[in-house]
Amino acid sequence: MNRLTLWATKYKVVSGFISWYRCEYFSWYWQRSFYFVEYFSGVKMVRNVASCLAKQLQLNADEEFALNLAVDEAVTNAWEAQAYLGQKEETSHEEYTYSKSKNWDNPQKINKPIWVKFMLGSDMLRIIVIDGGKGFKVGAHCSIDIMGDHGRGCFLLETYMDKVTWFPRQGGGTKCVMDKKLPRTSHVLLTRKINKLPSVNN
Amino acid sequence: MEESHMMKWAKELMPQHQAIIMEIQGELDTEGVKILEPTFLKLCKEDEFHLILNCAQLTYINSQGLGLLISGKKSVGERGHKLVVTNLQEPIRRLFEVIRFDKIFPICESVDLALQTLNER
């Protein structure tokens, strides 16, 4: 490889890294992460945070409801992945449905925390939910069969949020990234200041 | 009025209309569903009565709560009776439209209208 090619390659790598770093850390001017193992208190906590953010972002009642619901469904999916599938390998939809119906009254206590991260950008709110289980093909479980046993949660998530992406994580678990576009006239967006959130215990 | 978590409910028997009115207050999330489910499904299995859900004070419902309503509807339908939903708050009404529950459940503006609807059938 001659010097010019080598220089060009190094430049590409460095500029790519700088773009990624800027995108990751400077596009989002406010971030807050939570993790929890206990489901009921955890989902209440993140819903409180979502409601608090929605009020500060001056979202209307429908949008606040949508945020609450999206966070609730994503966290419930993450919890169910561990509680009903435990440490099993990636499963099919049929295996997941069977396991959930069989163990509905006896979910396993999860031992890997669920992570929830709220990120605020110039015109977008991003919520990331990560479960530490073995993961499953969540996208495959979304259903518009409203009379069915499962699939409504995913369907609601994808309906209420502007963009939802599922990523299987190396080493286990699923990462759910949800984006919601925000009105540009929000006071917070103009001043870029988030008031204190409700105190939370992780 | 029974109370637990953020979920409260009360029931009222209307024998002249062959209906039971169940008023739900609070949030029908996963925890609320686990608490409400036994009572709700028991009422849905009543042989002689329709079920009217008064949701005036229902502030939140998630997919688990929607699933409970579906189970109730199936149970009530098996007996040839109706499950009518009334007094939905705006965000929940819109949720019902999004998920097309407005095509499955009769939705009325008030309990009186629901009773009238049941009498007319």
mmCIF file of N, CA, C and O in Angstrom, chain A residues 39-40 43-44 47 61-62 65 68-70 72-73 76 79-80 84 100 104-105 107 144 146-149 152-153 155-156 159-160, chain B residues 5-6 27 29-31 33-34 37 59-64 66-68 70 73-74 90-92 94-96 98-101 104:
data_model
loop_
_atom_site.group_PDB
_atom_site.id
_atom_site.type_symbol
_atom_site.label_atom_id
_atom_site.label_comp_id
_atom_site.label_asym_id
_atom_site.label_seq_id
_atom_site.Cartn_x
_atom_site.Cartn_y
_atom_site.Cartn_z
ATOM 1 N N TYR A 39 -39.584 -5.470 38.560
ATOM 2 C CA TYR A 39 -40.368 -4.983 37.426
ATOM 3 C C TYR A 39 -41.349 -3.865 37.785
ATOM 4 O O TYR A 39 -41.358 -2.801 37.171
ATOM 5 N N PHE A 40 -42.219 -4.109 38.778
ATOM 6 C CA PHE A 40 -43.318 -3.161 39.024
ATOM 7 C C PHE A 40 -42.809 -1.776 39.419
ATOM 8 O O PHE A 40 -43.269 -0.760 38.898
ATOM 9 N N VAL A 43 -40.965 -0.127 36.277
ATOM 10 C CA VAL A 43 -41.780 0.430 35.196
ATOM 11 C C VAL A 43 -42.470 1.704 35.666
ATOM 12 O O VAL A 43 -42.630 2.665 34.895
ATOM 13 N N LYS A 44 -42.824 1.744 36.960
ATOM 14 C CA LYS A 44 -43.436 2.982 37.484
ATOM 15 C C LYS A 44 -42.436 4.126 37.428
ATOM 16 O O LYS A 44 -42.775 5.254 37.077
ATOM 17 N N ARG A 47 -41.932 5.348 33.895
ATOM 18 C CA ARG A 47 -43.139 6.054 33.425
ATOM 19 C C ARG A 47 -43.223 7.438 34.058
ATOM 20 O O ARG A 47 -43.622 8.404 33.407
ATOM 21 N N ALA A 61 -51.635 15.951 26.081
ATOM 22 C CA ALA A 61 -52.009 14.766 26.873
ATOM 23 C C ALA A 61 -51.851 13.482 26.058
ATOM 24 O O ALA A 61 -51.430 12.451 26.580
ATOM 25 N N ASP A 62 -52.205 13.558 24.770
ATOM 26 C CA ASP A 62 -52.083 12.361 23.924
ATOM 27 C C ASP A 62 -50.629 11.924 23.782
ATOM 28 O O ASP A 62 -50.310 10.740 23.840
ATOM 29 N N PHE A 65 -49.379 10.414 26.972
ATOM 30 C CA PHE A 65 -49.926 9.055 27.085
ATOM 31 C C PHE A 65 -49.120 8.112 26.188
ATOM 32 O O PHE A 65 -48.772 6.994 26.588
ATOM 33 N N ASN A 68 -45.732 7.346 27.749
ATOM 34 C CA ASN A 68 -45.930 6.426 28.879
ATOM 35 C C ASN A 68 -46.140 4.997 28.394
ATOM 36 O O ASN A 68 -45.546 4.048 28.892
ATOM 37 N N LEU A 69 -47.014 4.879 27.392
ATOM 38 C CA LEU A 69 -47.379 3.553 26.882
ATOM 39 C C LEU A 69 -46.173 2.885 26.219
ATOM 40 O O LEU A 69 -45.905 1.706 26.428
ATOM 41 N N ALA A 70 -45.434 3.667 25.428
ATOM 42 C CA ALA A 70 -44.287 3.103 24.709
ATOM 43 C C ALA A 70 -43.239 2.582 25.686
ATOM 44 O O ALA A 70 -42.727 1.470 25.541
ATOM 45 N N ASP A 72 -43.694 1.753 28.822
ATOM 46 C CA ASP A 72 -44.298 0.622 29.535
ATOM 47 C C ASP A 72 -44.182 -0.649 28.699
ATOM 48 O O ASP A 72 -43.723 -1.694 29.183
ATOM 49 N N GLU A 73 -44.570 -0.589 27.439
ATOM 50 C CA GLU A 73 -44.562 -1.784 26.589
ATOM 51 C C GLU A 73 -43.143 -2.281 26.355
ATOM 52 O O GLU A 73 -42.885 -3.480 26.382
ATOM 53 N N THR A 76 -41.897 -3.860 29.565
ATOM 54 C CA THR A 76 -42.608 -5.130 29.791
ATOM 55 C C THR A 76 -42.053 -6.211 28.874
ATOM 56 O O THR A 76 -41.840 -7.345 29.301
ATOM 57 N N TRP A 79 -38.720 -7.267 30.273
ATOM 58 C CA TRP A 79 -38.872 -8.085 31.487
ATOM 59 C C TRP A 79 -39.371 -9.477 31.134
ATOM 60 O O TRP A 79 -38.856 -10.485 31.633
ATOM 61 N N GLU A 80 -40.384 -9.549 30.239
ATOM 62 C CA GLU A 80 -40.953 -10.850 29.882
ATOM 63 C C GLU A 80 -39.910 -11.737 29.202
ATOM 64 O O GLU A 80 -39.936 -12.957 29.358
ATOM 65 N N TYR A 84 -39.957 -15.072 31.270
ATOM 66 C CA TYR A 84 -40.599 -16.252 30.687
ATOM 67 C C TYR A 84 -39.654 -17.078 29.846
ATOM 68 O O TYR A 84 -39.926 -18.228 29.563
ATOM 69 N N LYS A 100 -44.747 -18.350 27.636
ATOM 70 C CA LYS A 100 -45.445 -17.297 28.364
ATOM 71 C C LYS A 100 -46.776 -17.811 28.903
ATOM 72 O O LYS A 100 -47.125 -17.563 30.054
ATOM 73 N N TRP A 104 -47.361 -18.069 33.012
ATOM 74 C CA TRP A 104 -47.932 -16.744 33.223
ATOM 75 C C TRP A 104 -48.019 -16.389 34.707
ATOM 76 O O TRP A 104 -47.700 -15.265 35.105
ATOM 77 N N ASP A 105 -48.444 -17.343 35.540
ATOM 78 C CA ASP A 105 -48.606 -17.041 36.966
ATOM 79 C C ASP A 105 -47.311 -17.238 37.744
ATOM 80 O O ASP A 105 -47.267 -16.999 38.931
ATOM 81 N N PRO A 107 -43.769 -16.152 36.831
ATOM 82 C CA PRO A 107 -42.607 -15.654 36.081
ATOM 83 C C PRO A 107 -41.331 -15.803 36.907
ATOM 84 O O PRO A 107 -41.366 -15.709 38.132
ATOM 85 N N ILE A 144 -51.072 -7.439 14.338
ATOM 86 C CA ILE A 144 -52.256 -6.609 14.355
ATOM 87 C C ILE A 144 -53.493 -7.481 14.512
ATOM 88 O O ILE A 144 -54.599 -7.055 14.216
ATOM 89 N N ILE A 146 -55.841 -8.189 16.748
ATOM 90 C CA ILE A 146 -56.198 -7.569 18.028
ATOM 91 C C ILE A 146 -56.913 -8.524 18.960
ATOM 92 O O ILE A 146 -56.976 -8.298 20.153
ATOM 93 N N MET A 147 -57.468 -9.599 18.415
ATOM 94 C CA MET A 147 -58.131 -10.568 19.286
ATOM 95 C C MET A 147 -57.170 -11.669 19.720
ATOM 96 O O MET A 147 -57.552 -12.576 20.434
ATOM 97 N N GLY A 148 -55.934 -11.588 19.268
ATOM 98 C CA GLY A 148 -54.956 -12.622 19.580
ATOM 99 C C GLY A 148 -54.463 -12.523 21.015
ATOM 100 O O GLY A 148 -54.784 -11.591 21.743
ATOM 101 N N ASP A 149 -53.626 -13.502 21.386
ATOM 102 C CA ASP A 149 -53.111 -13.529 22.757
ATOM 103 C C ASP A 149 -51.933 -12.575 22.950
ATOM 104 O O ASP A 149 -51.695 -12.099 24.046
ATOM 105 N N ARG A 152 -49.960 -7.229 20.830
ATOM 106 C CA ARG A 152 -50.532 -5.868 20.895
ATOM 107 C C ARG A 152 -49.505 -4.855 21.381
ATOM 108 O O ARG A 152 -49.475 -3.727 20.901
ATOM 109 N N GLY A 153 -48.665 -5.276 22.339
ATOM 110 C CA GLY A 153 -47.684 -4.342 22.913
ATOM 111 C C GLY A 153 -46.737 -3.797 21.858
ATOM 112 O O GLY A 153 -46.530 -2.593 21.750
ATOM 113 N N PHE A 155 -47.202 -3.790 18.678
ATOM 114 C CA PHE A 155 -47.970 -3.025 17.694
ATOM 115 C C PHE A 155 -48.175 -1.604 18.188
ATOM 116 O O PHE A 155 -47.998 -0.634 17.432
ATOM 117 N N LEU A 156 -48.507 -1.468 19.475
ATOM 118 C CA LEU A 156 -48.728 -0.130 20.046
ATOM 119 C C LEU A 156 -47.434 0.687 20.042
ATOM 120 O O LEU A 156 -47.433 1.872 19.723
ATOM 121 N N THR A 159 -46.750 1.922 16.691
ATOM 122 C CA THR A 159 -47.738 2.903 16.245
ATOM 123 C C THR A 159 -47.514 4.259 16.909
ATOM 124 O O THR A 159 -47.600 5.302 16.266
ATOM 125 N N TYR A 160 -47.232 4.227 18.201
ATOM 126 C CA TYR A 160 -47.160 5.471 18.947
ATOM 127 C C TYR A 160 -45.818 6.189 18.840
ATOM 128 O O TYR A 160 -45.750 7.392 19.024
ATOM 129 N N HIS B 5 -53.134 -0.822 44.993
ATOM 130 C CA HIS B 5 -52.246 -0.268 43.953
ATOM 131 C C HIS B 5 -52.837 1.063 43.531
ATOM 132 O O HIS B 5 -53.282 1.841 44.370
ATOM 133 N N MET B 6 -52.939 1.369 42.256
ATOM 134 C CA MET B 6 -53.648 2.583 41.883
ATOM 135 C C MET B 6 -54.978 2.198 41.250
ATOM 136 O O MET B 6 -55.565 2.964 40.519
ATOM 137 N N GLU B 27 -55.307 3.033 37.097
ATOM 138 C CA GLU B 27 -54.511 2.582 35.964
ATOM 139 C C GLU B 27 -54.637 1.081 35.773
ATOM 140 O O GLU B 27 -54.421 0.317 36.707
ATOM 141 N N ASP B 29 -52.671 -1.123 34.362
ATOM 142 C CA ASP B 29 -51.378 -1.582 33.830
ATOM 143 C C ASP B 29 -51.188 -3.041 34.260
ATOM 144 O O ASP B 29 -52.137 -3.691 34.685
ATOM 145 N N THR B 30 -49.964 -3.551 34.156
ATOM 146 C CA THR B 30 -49.740 -4.975 34.443
ATOM 147 C C THR B 30 -50.130 -5.321 35.875
ATOM 148 O O THR B 30 -50.782 -6.342 36.123
ATOM 149 N N GLU B 31 -49.737 -4.443 36.795
ATOM 150 C CA GLU B 31 -50.062 -4.721 38.192
ATOM 151 C C GLU B 31 -51.568 -4.615 38.416
ATOM 152 O O GLU B 31 -52.169 -5.444 39.105
ATOM 153 N N VAL B 33 -53.894 -5.179 36.276
ATOM 154 C CA VAL B 33 -54.551 -6.333 35.657
ATOM 155 C C VAL B 33 -54.508 -7.540 36.593
ATOM 156 O O VAL B 33 -55.500 -8.238 36.774
ATOM 157 N N LYS B 34 -53.361 -7.768 37.207
ATOM 158 C CA LYS B 34 -53.234 -8.928 38.108
ATOM 159 C C LYS B 34 -54.199 -8.810 39.289
ATOM 160 O O LYS B 34 -54.683 -9.811 39.793
ATOM 161 N N GLU B 37 -58.091 -8.829 37.572
ATOM 162 C CA GLU B 37 -58.487 -9.963 36.719
ATOM 163 C C GLU B 37 -59.467 -10.940 37.362
ATOM 164 O O GLU B 37 -60.487 -11.279 36.746
ATOM 165 N N THR B 59 -57.444 6.176 33.958
ATOM 166 C CA THR B 59 -56.498 7.169 33.435
ATOM 167 C C THR B 59 -55.443 6.557 32.519
ATOM 168 O O THR B 59 -54.770 7.263 31.786
ATOM 169 N N TYR B 60 -55.302 5.222 32.611
ATOM 170 C CA TYR B 60 -54.225 4.610 31.819
ATOM 171 C C TYR B 60 -54.550 3.149 31.588
ATOM 172 O O TYR B 60 -55.120 2.472 32.450
ATOM 173 N N ILE B 61 -54.210 2.657 30.421
ATOM 174 C CA ILE B 61 -54.368 1.233 30.124
ATOM 175 C C ILE B 61 -53.253 0.822 29.182
ATOM 176 O O ILE B 61 -52.883 1.596 28.275
ATOM 177 N N ASN B 62 -52.672 -0.337 29.426
ATOM 178 C CA ASN B 62 -51.627 -0.802 28.506
ATOM 179 C C ASN B 62 -52.116 -2.061 27.790
ATOM 180 O O ASN B 62 -53.286 -2.438 27.882
ATOM 181 N N SER B 63 -51.212 -2.735 27.097
ATOM 182 C CA SER B 63 -51.643 -3.877 26.289
ATOM 183 C C SER B 63 -52.157 -5.012 27.164
ATOM 184 O O SER B 63 -53.022 -5.791 26.742
ATOM 185 N N GLN B 64 -51.641 -5.108 28.389
ATOM 186 C CA GLN B 64 -52.154 -6.150 29.294
ATOM 187 C C GLN B 64 -53.604 -5.878 29.661
ATOM 188 O O GLN B 64 -54.446 -6.779 29.722
ATOM 189 N N LEU B 66 -55.702 -4.171 27.818
ATOM 190 C CA LEU B 66 -56.477 -4.425 26.603
ATOM 191 C C LEU B 66 -56.721 -5.925 26.445
ATOM 192 O O LEU B 66 -57.800 -6.354 26.048
ATOM 193 N N GLY B 67 -55.702 -6.719 26.778
ATOM 194 C CA GLY B 67 -55.849 -8.164 26.716
ATOM 195 C C GLY B 67 -56.909 -8.663 27.685
ATOM 196 O O GLY B 67 -57.672 -9.584 27.372
ATOM 197 N N LEU B 68 -56.972 -8.039 28.853
ATOM 198 C CA LEU B 68 -57.991 -8.418 29.840
ATOM 199 C C LEU B 68 -59.388 -8.130 29.302
ATOM 200 O O LEU B 68 -60.312 -8.930 29.451
ATOM 201 N N ILE B 70 -60.252 -8.087 26.197
ATOM 202 C CA ILE B 70 -60.533 -9.089 25.158
ATOM 203 C C ILE B 70 -60.998 -10.403 25.797
ATOM 204 O O ILE B 70 -61.967 -11.012 25.350
ATOM 205 N N LYS B 73 -64.495 -9.959 26.948
ATOM 206 C CA LYS B 73 -65.437 -9.941 25.823
ATOM 207 C C LYS B 73 -65.727 -11.370 25.343
ATOM 208 O O LYS B 73 -66.876 -11.715 25.076
ATOM 209 N N LYS B 74 -64.668 -12.166 25.245
ATOM 210 C CA LYS B 74 -64.858 -13.556 24.783
ATOM 211 C C LYS B 74 -65.744 -14.314 25.771
ATOM 212 O O LYS B 74 -66.640 -15.054 25.376
ATOM 213 N N GLU B 90 -60.236 10.819 26.623
ATOM 214 C CA GLU B 90 -59.798 11.023 25.229
ATOM 215 C C GLU B 90 -58.585 10.196 24.801
ATOM 216 O O GLU B 90 -58.643 9.545 23.753
ATOM 217 N N PRO B 91 -57.475 10.184 25.572
ATOM 218 C CA PRO B 91 -56.328 9.395 25.096
ATOM 219 C C PRO B 91 -56.658 7.910 24.956
ATOM 220 O O PRO B 91 -56.180 7.245 24.040
ATOM 221 N N ILE B 92 -57.502 7.412 25.870
ATOM 222 C CA ILE B 92 -57.834 5.987 25.820
ATOM 223 C C ILE B 92 -58.814 5.716 24.680
ATOM 224 O O ILE B 92 -58.733 4.684 24.013
ATOM 225 N N ARG B 94 -58.779 7.298 21.905
ATOM 226 C CA ARG B 94 -57.960 7.292 20.679
ATOM 227 C C ARG B 94 -57.174 5.989 20.568
ATOM 228 O O ARG B 94 -56.984 5.456 19.478
ATOM 229 N N LEU B 95 -56.737 5.479 21.734
ATOM 230 C CA LEU B 95 -56.045 4.185 21.733
ATOM 231 C C LEU B 95 -56.974 3.108 21.198
ATOM 232 O O LEU B 95 -56.573 2.255 20.398
ATOM 233 N N PHE B 96 -58.225 3.131 21.626
ATOM 234 C CA PHE B 96 -59.202 2.157 21.146
ATOM 235 C C PHE B 96 -59.380 2.266 19.631
ATOM 236 O O PHE B 96 -59.557 1.258 18.943
ATOM 237 N N VAL B 98 -57.076 3.402 17.508
ATOM 238 C CA VAL B 98 -55.823 2.943 16.882
ATOM 239 C C VAL B 98 -55.798 1.420 16.782
ATOM 240 O O VAL B 98 -55.425 0.854 15.763
ATOM 241 N N ILE B 99 -56.231 0.779 17.867
ATOM 242 C CA ILE B 99 -56.129 -0.674 17.920
ATOM 243 C C ILE B 99 -57.427 -1.337 17.457
ATOM 244 O O ILE B 99 -57.575 -2.557 17.529
ATOM 245 N N ARG B 100 -58.351 -0.516 16.989
ATOM 246 C CA ARG B 100 -59.616 -0.973 16.398
ATOM 247 C C ARG B 100 -60.529 -1.670 17.392
ATOM 248 O O ARG B 100 -61.349 -2.511 17.000
ATOM 249 N N PHE B 101 -60.416 -1.328 18.637
ATOM 250 C CA PHE B 101 -61.333 -1.859 19.643
ATOM 251 C C PHE B 101 -62.706 -1.230 19.498
ATOM 252 O O PHE B 101 -63.699 -1.786 19.987
ATOM 253 N N ILE B 104 -64.975 -3.571 17.947
ATOM 254 C CA ILE B 104 -65.296 -4.807 18.675
ATOM 255 C C ILE B 104 -66.195 -4.525 19.868
ATOM 256 O O ILE B 104 -67.153 -5.257 20.112
#
